[in-house]
mmCIF file of C-alpha atoms in Angstrom:
data_model
loop_
_atom_site.group_PDB
_atom_site.id
_atom_site.type_symbol
_atom_site.label_atom_id
_atom_site.label_comp_id
_atom_site.label_asym_id
_atom_site.label_seq_id
_atom_site.Cartn_x
_atom_site.Cartn_y
_atom_site.Cartn_z
ATOM 1 C CA MET A 1 -19.368 -79.275 -11.940
ATOM 2 C CA LYS A 2 -18.544 -75.996 -13.591
ATOM 3 C CA THR A 3 -17.840 -76.031 -17.151
ATOM 4 C CA LEU A 4 -14.609 -74.930 -18.745
ATOM 5 C CA ASN A 5 -16.280 -71.814 -20.152
ATOM 6 C CA GLU A 6 -17.612 -70.815 -16.710
ATOM 7 C CA LYS A 7 -14.106 -71.164 -15.217
ATOM 8 C CA PHE A 8 -12.657 -69.100 -18.037
ATOM 9 C CA PHE A 9 -15.143 -66.248 -17.590
ATOM 10 C CA LYS A 10 -14.753 -66.195 -13.860
ATOM 11 C CA LEU A 11 -10.942 -65.991 -14.305
ATOM 12 C CA MET A 12 -11.387 -63.155 -16.804
ATOM 13 C CA ASP A 13 -13.554 -61.263 -14.392
ATOM 14 C CA LYS A 14 -10.826 -61.375 -11.799
ATOM 15 C CA VAL A 15 -8.184 -60.309 -14.315
ATOM 16 C CA ILE A 16 -10.303 -57.371 -15.393
ATOM 17 C CA LEU A 17 -10.945 -56.372 -11.688
ATOM 18 C CA ILE A 18 -7.228 -56.505 -10.984
ATOM 19 C CA LEU A 19 -6.455 -54.471 -14.099
ATOM 20 C CA LEU A 20 -9.030 -51.821 -13.134
ATOM 21 C CA ILE A 21 -7.435 -51.583 -9.591
ATOM 22 C CA LEU A 22 -4.060 -51.252 -11.078
ATOM 23 C CA ILE A 23 -5.206 -48.570 -13.531
ATOM 24 C CA ALA A 24 -6.847 -46.567 -10.722
ATOM 25 C CA ALA A 25 -3.756 -46.801 -8.501
ATOM 26 C CA LEU A 26 -1.535 -45.781 -11.442
ATOM 27 C CA SER A 27 -3.750 -42.737 -12.185
ATOM 28 C CA ILE A 28 -3.618 -41.611 -8.604
ATOM 29 C CA PHE A 29 0.132 -42.071 -8.452
ATOM 30 C CA LEU A 30 0.622 -40.055 -11.702
ATOM 31 C CA TYR A 31 -1.615 -37.340 -10.465
ATOM 32 C CA LYS A 32 0.276 -36.895 -7.234
ATOM 33 C CA LEU A 33 3.604 -37.089 -9.058
ATOM 34 C CA GLN A 34 2.449 -34.413 -11.420
ATOM 35 C CA LYS A 35 1.551 -32.156 -8.407
ATOM 36 C CA VAL A 36 4.894 -32.698 -6.788
ATOM 37 C CA GLU A 37 6.858 -32.202 -9.919
ATOM 38 C CA GLU A 38 4.866 -29.158 -11.059
ATOM 39 C CA PRO A 39 7.250 -26.548 -9.579
ATOM 40 C CA ILE A 40 10.265 -28.246 -11.244
ATOM 41 C CA PHE A 41 8.850 -27.716 -14.708
ATOM 42 C CA ALA A 42 7.423 -24.245 -13.952
ATOM 43 C CA LYS A 43 8.899 -21.394 -15.917
ATOM 44 C CA THR A 44 11.986 -19.929 -14.297
ATOM 45 C CA PRO A 45 11.533 -16.313 -13.122
ATOM 46 C CA GLN A 46 13.247 -13.852 -15.349
ATOM 47 C CA TYR A 47 14.404 -11.488 -12.440
ATOM 48 C CA HIS A 48 14.624 -11.442 -8.722
ATOM 49 C CA PHE A 49 13.375 -8.189 -7.116
ATOM 50 C CA TYR A 50 13.462 -7.177 -3.510
ATOM 51 C CA MET A 51 10.698 -4.952 -1.917
ATOM 52 C CA VAL A 52 11.081 -3.033 1.266
ATOM 53 C CA ALA A 53 7.870 -1.597 2.759
ATOM 54 C CA GLN A 54 7.327 0.675 5.651
ATOM 55 C CA ASN A 55 5.475 -1.910 7.785
ATOM 56 C CA SER A 56 3.821 -5.262 7.350
ATOM 57 C CA VAL A 57 0.505 -4.715 9.245
ATOM 58 C CA ASP A 58 -0.956 -1.590 7.726
ATOM 59 C CA PRO A 59 -3.682 -2.490 5.162
ATOM 60 C CA PHE A 60 -2.033 0.064 2.807
ATOM 61 C CA TRP A 61 1.199 -1.937 2.664
ATOM 62 C CA LYS A 62 -0.661 -5.201 2.410
ATOM 63 C CA GLU A 63 -2.354 -3.886 -0.680
ATOM 64 C CA VAL A 64 0.977 -2.584 -2.101
ATOM 65 C CA LYS A 65 2.180 -6.217 -1.728
ATOM 66 C CA MET A 66 -0.864 -7.672 -3.417
ATOM 67 C CA GLY A 67 -0.328 -5.332 -6.439
ATOM 68 C CA ALA A 68 3.324 -6.259 -6.545
ATOM 69 C CA MET A 69 2.614 -9.954 -6.421
ATOM 70 C CA ASP A 70 0.121 -9.798 -9.210
ATOM 71 C CA ALA A 71 2.514 -7.896 -11.394
ATOM 72 C CA ALA A 72 5.252 -10.408 -10.570
ATOM 73 C CA LYS A 73 3.036 -13.232 -11.918
ATOM 74 C CA ARG A 74 2.160 -11.088 -14.975
ATOM 75 C CA TYR A 75 5.808 -10.366 -15.833
ATOM 76 C CA ASN A 76 7.306 -13.671 -14.640
ATOM 77 C CA VAL A 77 9.573 -12.330 -11.881
ATOM 78 C CA ALA A 78 10.215 -13.353 -8.398
ATOM 79 C CA ILE A 79 9.702 -10.763 -5.712
ATOM 80 C CA GLU A 80 10.787 -10.933 -2.078
ATOM 81 C CA PHE A 81 8.755 -8.779 0.288
ATOM 82 C CA ASN A 82 10.259 -7.514 3.629
ATOM 83 C CA ALA A 83 9.134 -4.970 6.169
ATOM 84 C CA PRO A 84 9.305 -4.208 9.901
ATOM 85 C CA LYS A 85 6.100 -5.164 11.752
ATOM 86 C CA PHE A 86 5.688 -1.595 12.775
ATOM 87 C CA ASN A 87 7.318 1.642 11.392
ATOM 88 C CA ASN A 88 10.985 1.434 12.169
ATOM 89 C CA ILE A 89 13.530 3.242 9.987
ATOM 90 C CA GLN A 90 16.523 1.218 11.192
ATOM 91 C CA GLU A 91 14.841 -2.119 10.244
ATOM 92 C CA GLU A 92 14.016 -0.700 6.766
ATOM 93 C CA LEU A 93 17.673 0.364 6.296
ATOM 94 C CA GLN A 94 18.795 -3.148 7.341
ATOM 95 C CA TYR A 95 16.488 -4.752 4.821
ATOM 96 C CA LEU A 96 17.751 -2.394 2.160
ATOM 97 C CA ASP A 97 21.361 -3.240 3.059
ATOM 98 C CA ILE A 98 20.562 -6.994 2.857
ATOM 99 C CA SER A 99 19.085 -6.461 -0.657
ATOM 100 C CA ILE A 100 22.208 -4.921 -1.815
ATOM 101 C CA LEU A 101 24.449 -7.596 -0.326
ATOM 102 C CA SER A 102 22.199 -10.195 -1.976
ATOM 103 C CA LYS A 103 22.915 -8.631 -5.354
ATOM 104 C CA VAL A 104 19.260 -8.831 -6.433
ATOM 105 C CA ASP A 105 18.220 -7.638 -9.934
ATOM 106 C CA GLY A 106 16.328 -4.663 -8.617
ATOM 107 C CA ILE A 107 15.180 -2.966 -5.376
ATOM 108 C CA ILE A 108 11.765 -1.396 -4.813
ATOM 109 C CA THR A 109 11.705 0.473 -1.530
ATOM 110 C CA HIS A 110 9.836 2.871 0.658
ATOM 111 C CA VAL A 111 12.189 5.627 1.913
ATOM 112 C CA SER A 112 12.112 8.110 4.772
ATOM 113 C CA ASN A 113 13.430 11.593 4.894
ATOM 114 C CA SER A 114 16.900 10.445 5.910
ATOM 115 C CA LYS A 115 20.368 10.686 4.331
ATOM 116 C CA GLU A 116 20.978 7.086 5.231
ATOM 117 C CA PHE A 117 18.460 5.983 2.619
ATOM 118 C CA VAL A 118 20.215 8.184 -0.022
ATOM 119 C CA ASP A 119 23.549 6.702 0.873
ATOM 120 C CA LEU A 120 22.261 3.090 0.470
ATOM 121 C CA ILE A 121 20.608 3.884 -2.836
ATOM 122 C CA GLU A 122 24.017 5.295 -3.984
ATOM 123 C CA GLU A 123 25.678 2.087 -2.911
ATOM 124 C CA ALA A 124 23.097 -0.012 -4.835
ATOM 125 C CA TYR A 125 23.717 2.234 -7.897
ATOM 126 C CA LYS A 126 27.417 1.511 -7.696
ATOM 127 C CA GLU A 127 26.681 -2.189 -7.571
ATOM 128 C CA GLY A 128 24.610 -1.856 -10.704
ATOM 129 C CA ILE A 129 21.321 -2.499 -8.988
ATOM 130 C CA PRO A 130 18.454 -0.228 -10.050
ATOM 131 C CA VAL A 131 16.234 1.243 -7.347
ATOM 132 C CA VAL A 132 12.645 2.401 -7.572
ATOM 133 C CA THR A 133 11.120 4.329 -4.586
ATOM 134 C CA ILE A 134 7.505 4.031 -3.571
ATOM 135 C CA GLU A 135 5.049 6.196 -1.654
ATOM 136 C CA ASN A 136 7.718 8.573 -0.519
ATOM 137 C CA ASP A 137 10.563 9.798 -2.690
ATOM 138 C CA ALA A 138 14.276 10.438 -2.455
ATOM 139 C CA LYS A 139 14.712 13.061 -5.164
ATOM 140 C CA ASP A 140 18.417 13.705 -4.385
ATOM 141 C CA SER A 141 19.373 10.047 -4.760
ATOM 142 C CA LYS A 142 20.254 7.919 -7.844
ATOM 143 C CA ARG A 143 16.915 6.122 -7.767
ATOM 144 C CA GLN A 144 15.670 5.548 -11.309
ATOM 145 C CA ALA A 145 11.897 6.040 -10.712
ATOM 146 C CA PHE A 146 9.453 7.127 -8.104
ATOM 147 C CA ILE A 147 5.975 5.439 -8.005
ATOM 148 C CA GLY A 148 3.473 7.474 -5.971
ATOM 149 C CA THR A 149 1.035 10.386 -5.999
ATOM 150 C CA ASN A 150 1.531 14.039 -6.758
ATOM 151 C CA SER A 151 1.320 15.691 -3.294
ATOM 152 C CA PHE A 152 -0.071 18.929 -4.711
ATOM 153 C CA GLN A 153 -2.953 16.849 -6.175
ATOM 154 C CA LEU A 154 -3.555 15.154 -2.828
ATOM 155 C CA GLY A 155 -3.913 18.524 -1.193
ATOM 156 C CA GLU A 156 -6.075 19.776 -4.042
ATOM 157 C CA GLU A 157 -8.504 16.822 -3.644
ATOM 158 C CA ALA A 158 -8.629 17.337 0.070
ATOM 159 C CA GLY A 159 -9.565 21.005 -0.511
ATOM 160 C CA LYS A 160 -12.398 19.903 -2.797
ATOM 161 C CA LEU A 161 -13.641 17.602 -0.101
ATOM 162 C CA MET A 162 -13.447 20.457 2.462
ATOM 163 C CA ILE A 163 -15.589 22.690 0.107
ATOM 164 C CA LYS A 164 -18.309 19.930 0.071
ATOM 165 C CA ALA A 165 -18.040 19.270 3.814
ATOM 166 C CA THR A 166 -18.513 22.932 4.739
ATOM 167 C CA LYS A 167 -20.580 24.175 1.765
ATOM 168 C CA GLY A 168 -17.843 26.633 0.988
ATOM 169 C CA LYS A 169 -17.875 28.509 4.299
ATOM 170 C CA ALA A 170 -15.304 27.611 7.036
ATOM 171 C CA ASN A 171 -12.599 28.689 9.380
ATOM 172 C CA ILE A 172 -9.977 25.993 8.821
ATOM 173 C CA ALA A 173 -7.025 24.676 10.894
ATOM 174 C CA ILE A 174 -4.408 22.502 9.188
ATOM 175 C CA ILE A 175 -2.474 19.927 11.175
ATOM 176 C CA VAL A 176 0.759 18.864 9.551
ATOM 177 C CA SER A 177 3.072 16.227 10.913
ATOM 178 C CA ASN A 178 6.796 17.164 11.204
ATOM 179 C CA ASP A 179 7.769 13.407 11.519
ATOM 180 C CA TYR A 180 11.261 13.316 10.104
ATOM 181 C CA GLN A 181 10.373 10.148 8.142
ATOM 182 C CA LEU A 182 8.202 12.288 5.947
ATOM 183 C CA ASP A 183 9.356 14.530 3.090
ATOM 184 C CA THR A 184 8.646 18.099 4.214
ATOM 185 C CA VAL A 185 8.560 19.307 0.578
ATOM 186 C CA ASN A 186 5.653 16.905 -0.116
ATOM 187 C CA GLN A 187 3.887 18.108 3.059
ATOM 188 C CA ASN A 188 4.169 21.633 1.873
ATOM 189 C CA LEU A 189 2.869 20.688 -1.588
ATOM 190 C CA LYS A 190 -0.235 19.196 0.111
ATOM 191 C CA ILE A 191 -0.883 22.466 1.848
ATOM 192 C CA ASN A 192 -0.409 24.439 -1.346
ATOM 193 C CA GLY A 193 -2.753 22.148 -3.256
ATOM 194 C CA PHE A 194 -5.331 22.544 -0.501
ATOM 195 C CA LEU A 195 -5.026 26.367 -0.595
ATOM 196 C CA ASP A 196 -5.352 26.295 -4.342
ATOM 197 C CA ALA A 197 -8.544 24.395 -4.257
ATOM 198 C CA ILE A 198 -10.289 26.821 -1.803
ATOM 199 C CA LYS A 199 -8.890 30.025 -3.218
ATOM 200 C CA ASP A 200 -12.059 30.941 -5.137
ATOM 201 C CA TYR A 201 -14.231 30.649 -2.025
ATOM 202 C CA PRO A 202 -13.908 33.916 -0.061
ATOM 203 C CA GLN A 203 -15.780 32.558 2.951
ATOM 204 C CA MET A 204 -13.132 29.825 3.444
ATOM 205 C CA LYS A 205 -9.959 30.725 5.199
ATOM 206 C CA VAL A 206 -7.102 28.948 6.826
ATOM 207 C CA VAL A 207 -6.846 30.372 10.406
ATOM 208 C CA LYS A 208 -3.719 28.546 11.477
ATOM 209 C CA VAL A 209 -1.359 25.708 10.421
ATOM 210 C CA TYR A 210 -0.347 23.595 13.370
ATOM 211 C CA THR A 211 2.620 21.076 13.502
ATOM 212 C CA SER A 212 2.224 17.838 15.270
ATOM 213 C CA LYS A 213 5.419 16.312 16.730
ATOM 214 C CA LEU A 214 4.428 13.249 18.770
ATOM 215 C CA GLY A 215 1.947 11.410 16.603
ATOM 216 C CA THR A 216 -1.500 10.810 17.929
ATOM 217 C CA LEU A 217 -1.062 12.425 21.349
ATOM 218 C CA SER A 218 0.080 15.655 19.723
ATOM 219 C CA ALA A 219 -2.845 15.713 17.347
ATOM 220 C CA GLU A 220 -5.181 15.221 20.315
ATOM 221 C CA GLU A 221 -3.581 18.076 22.128
ATOM 222 C CA ILE A 222 -3.753 20.311 19.125
ATOM 223 C CA THR A 223 -7.406 19.529 18.569
ATOM 224 C CA GLN A 224 -8.248 20.099 22.192
ATOM 225 C CA SER A 225 -6.519 23.594 21.957
ATOM 226 C CA ILE A 226 -8.545 24.341 18.759
ATOM 227 C CA ILE A 227 -11.844 23.537 20.585
ATOM 228 C CA SER A 228 -10.919 25.584 23.534
ATOM 229 C CA SER A 229 -9.702 28.578 21.504
ATOM 230 C CA LYS A 230 -11.785 31.673 20.487
ATOM 231 C CA GLN A 231 -10.844 31.403 16.838
ATOM 232 C CA ASN A 232 -14.186 29.818 15.902
ATOM 233 C CA ILE A 233 -12.481 27.071 13.875
ATOM 234 C CA ASP A 234 -15.041 24.775 12.423
ATOM 235 C CA ALA A 235 -13.041 22.602 10.061
ATOM 236 C CA ILE A 236 -9.729 20.666 10.333
ATOM 237 C CA TYR A 237 -7.545 19.253 7.554
ATOM 238 C CA THR A 238 -4.931 16.659 8.559
ATOM 239 C CA THR A 239 -2.261 15.573 6.162
ATOM 240 C CA ASP A 240 -1.321 12.349 8.003
ATOM 241 C CA SER A 241 -3.322 9.243 8.948
ATOM 242 C CA VAL A 242 -2.114 9.128 12.582
ATOM 243 C CA ASP A 243 -3.148 12.760 13.047
ATOM 244 C CA THR A 244 -6.466 12.111 11.287
ATOM 245 C CA ILE A 245 -7.329 9.445 13.853
ATOM 246 C CA GLY A 246 -6.140 11.521 16.785
ATOM 247 C CA THR A 247 -8.198 14.486 15.718
ATOM 248 C CA ALA A 248 -11.345 12.387 15.193
ATOM 249 C CA GLN A 249 -11.005 10.854 18.646
ATOM 250 C CA VAL A 250 -11.018 14.268 20.349
ATOM 251 C CA ILE A 251 -13.992 15.476 18.234
ATOM 252 C CA VAL A 252 -15.933 12.473 19.562
ATOM 253 C CA ASP A 253 -14.675 12.930 23.181
ATOM 254 C CA PHE A 254 -15.639 16.569 23.301
ATOM 255 C CA ASN A 255 -19.052 15.954 21.623
ATOM 256 C CA LYS A 256 -18.184 18.086 18.609
ATOM 257 C CA VAL A 257 -19.311 15.761 15.832
ATOM 258 C CA GLY A 258 -21.166 17.852 13.344
ATOM 259 C CA ASP A 259 -19.685 21.058 14.701
ATOM 260 C CA ILE A 260 -16.153 20.594 13.248
ATOM 261 C CA ALA A 261 -15.686 19.007 9.842
ATOM 262 C CA ILE A 262 -12.718 16.856 9.330
ATOM 263 C CA VAL A 263 -10.955 15.966 6.099
ATOM 264 C CA GLY A 264 -7.896 13.735 6.455
ATOM 265 C CA TYR A 265 -5.630 11.231 4.899
ATOM 266 C CA GLY A 266 -5.651 7.409 4.894
ATOM 267 C CA ASP A 267 -7.802 4.286 4.942
ATOM 268 C CA THR A 268 -7.053 2.430 8.165
ATOM 269 C CA ALA A 269 -9.875 0.522 9.746
ATOM 270 C CA ASP A 270 -10.370 3.201 12.346
ATOM 271 C CA ILE A 271 -10.474 5.969 9.760
ATOM 272 C CA LEU A 272 -13.023 4.009 7.721
ATOM 273 C CA ARG A 273 -15.261 3.514 10.723
ATOM 274 C CA TYR A 274 -15.115 7.290 11.526
ATOM 275 C CA ILE A 275 -16.039 8.055 7.896
ATOM 276 C CA ASP A 276 -18.951 5.604 8.039
ATOM 277 C CA LYS A 277 -20.302 7.259 11.247
ATOM 278 C CA GLY A 278 -19.939 10.723 9.772
ATOM 279 C CA ILE A 279 -17.283 11.832 12.214
ATOM 280 C CA ILE A 280 -14.764 12.319 9.419
ATOM 281 C CA TYR A 281 -16.232 13.783 6.143
ATOM 282 C CA GLY A 282 -13.625 12.123 3.931
ATOM 283 C CA THR A 283 -10.068 11.313 3.278
ATOM 284 C CA VAL A 284 -7.638 11.231 0.411
ATOM 285 C CA MET A 285 -4.859 8.778 -0.273
ATOM 286 C CA SER A 286 -2.590 7.126 -2.803
ATOM 287 C CA ASP A 287 -3.708 3.903 -4.513
ATOM 288 C CA PRO A 288 -1.722 1.214 -2.843
ATOM 289 C CA TYR A 289 -2.485 -1.649 -5.205
ATOM 290 C CA ARG A 290 -1.376 0.460 -8.244
ATOM 291 C CA ILE A 291 1.779 1.458 -6.450
ATOM 292 C CA GLY A 292 2.730 -2.183 -5.999
ATOM 293 C CA TYR A 293 1.771 -3.174 -9.510
ATOM 294 C CA GLU A 294 3.412 -0.203 -11.318
ATOM 295 C CA SER A 295 6.611 -0.467 -9.291
ATOM 296 C CA VAL A 296 7.194 -4.088 -10.557
ATOM 297 C CA LYS A 297 6.172 -3.065 -14.119
ATOM 298 C CA SER A 298 8.557 -0.093 -14.042
ATOM 299 C CA MET A 299 11.412 -2.207 -12.718
ATOM 300 C CA VAL A 300 10.933 -4.726 -15.514
ATOM 301 C CA GLU A 301 11.076 -1.839 -18.116
ATOM 302 C CA ILE A 302 14.226 -0.569 -16.483
ATOM 303 C CA LYS A 303 15.844 -4.012 -16.806
ATOM 304 C CA GLU A 304 14.682 -4.647 -20.347
ATOM 305 C CA LYS A 305 14.794 -1.188 -21.882
ATOM 306 C CA ASN A 306 16.828 0.816 -19.411
ATOM 307 C CA ASN A 307 14.264 3.480 -19.935
ATOM 308 C CA VAL A 308 11.343 4.434 -17.710
ATOM 309 C CA SER A 309 9.544 7.636 -16.663
ATOM 310 C CA THR A 310 11.247 8.976 -13.465
ATOM 311 C CA PHE A 311 7.845 9.649 -11.925
ATOM 312 C CA VAL A 312 4.786 7.399 -12.370
ATOM 313 C CA ASP A 313 1.762 9.202 -10.868
ATOM 314 C CA ILE A 314 -0.856 6.670 -9.805
ATOM 315 C CA GLY A 315 -3.558 9.237 -8.964
ATOM 316 C CA VAL A 316 -5.560 9.867 -5.890
ATOM 317 C CA ASN A 317 -8.245 7.800 -4.054
ATOM 318 C CA VAL A 318 -11.014 9.821 -2.441
ATOM 319 C CA ILE A 319 -13.006 8.106 0.347
ATOM 320 C CA THR A 320 -16.324 9.391 1.569
ATOM 321 C CA LYS A 321 -19.420 7.899 3.165
ATOM 322 C CA ASP A 322 -20.628 7.236 -0.400
ATOM 323 C CA ASN A 323 -17.893 4.598 -1.036
ATOM 324 C CA VAL A 324 -16.499 3.705 2.343
ATOM 325 C CA LYS A 325 -18.092 0.174 2.262
ATOM 326 C CA GLU A 326 -16.022 -0.667 -0.772
ATOM 327 C CA TYR A 327 -12.852 0.113 1.230
ATOM 328 C CA PHE A 328 -14.092 -2.004 4.082
ATOM 329 C CA LYS A 329 -14.409 -4.923 1.638
ATOM 330 C CA ARG A 330 -10.856 -4.332 0.320
ATOM 331 C CA ILE A 331 -9.375 -4.375 3.804
ATOM 332 C CA GLN A 332 -11.278 -7.626 4.594
ATOM 333 C CA SER A 333 -10.027 -9.287 1.353
ATOM 334 C CA ILE A 334 -6.401 -8.730 2.253
ATOM 335 C CA GLU A 335 -6.502 -9.589 5.931
#
């Protein structure tokens, strides 16, 4: 027969086991409760901003979004990101209109070379909503700041690349897009910057400036005409990412790799592959992450100080075979 002490200790063992189970269950419950309740006790965002991008699939705009989101965390603001899947001015305008009707605290938007954008920015101004433009500007509007790159500097850096690509001796063709979405003043500044960079190289001359009108197809047609002409053009500078791809495709198709140097614009996956294979010597572009980050930072300064620089220059990124793998990694990290 078991003694009283044995019965007591056996009972205590059961009690301790039950208590341990209860404590473990309570710990799990409290942990889950804490995770569920965490957003309720999170710090309330100070402002609600609305960002309109040119499209949602281009790695450039994905990186703009990444920069904006990081800045939003840093400055404790909520940011709503919207964009058409592919370039579509009417959709951009619709998003801009929605942002005004929503009476957000601030609007950060890409703009095209269209009076409709200026009109909507004017409407936002009347509603007391500050607007910051990114990548492309609307100088004649009541936007309070522009975050982007000096177009003259973009052209200048492209000119420096062309000097390296051709060792300072080239007959050059320039292909400029007349897409009405783009600011023609900025396009002209790119050309002027390019010309300024090569002006001290007497064996480098621009033979002709072409205007593309239909995107890639037009750039292909222009490049074919350059190859078949008797102007001895051995270098092409393109100021638009679509034209850069179109030109490179024709250079490959006509077996002119190494005969015609290409300096272009952009960092799409196709462009990076062409640079890696030596088909395109290099490209220049704005820094998308900094555009996103600085746009949010500037909007916060507008809200808190009502004072910000009207132009925040985020500099130029130069991509060549030397650093192209870094850009491949950047694209992979945001996909």
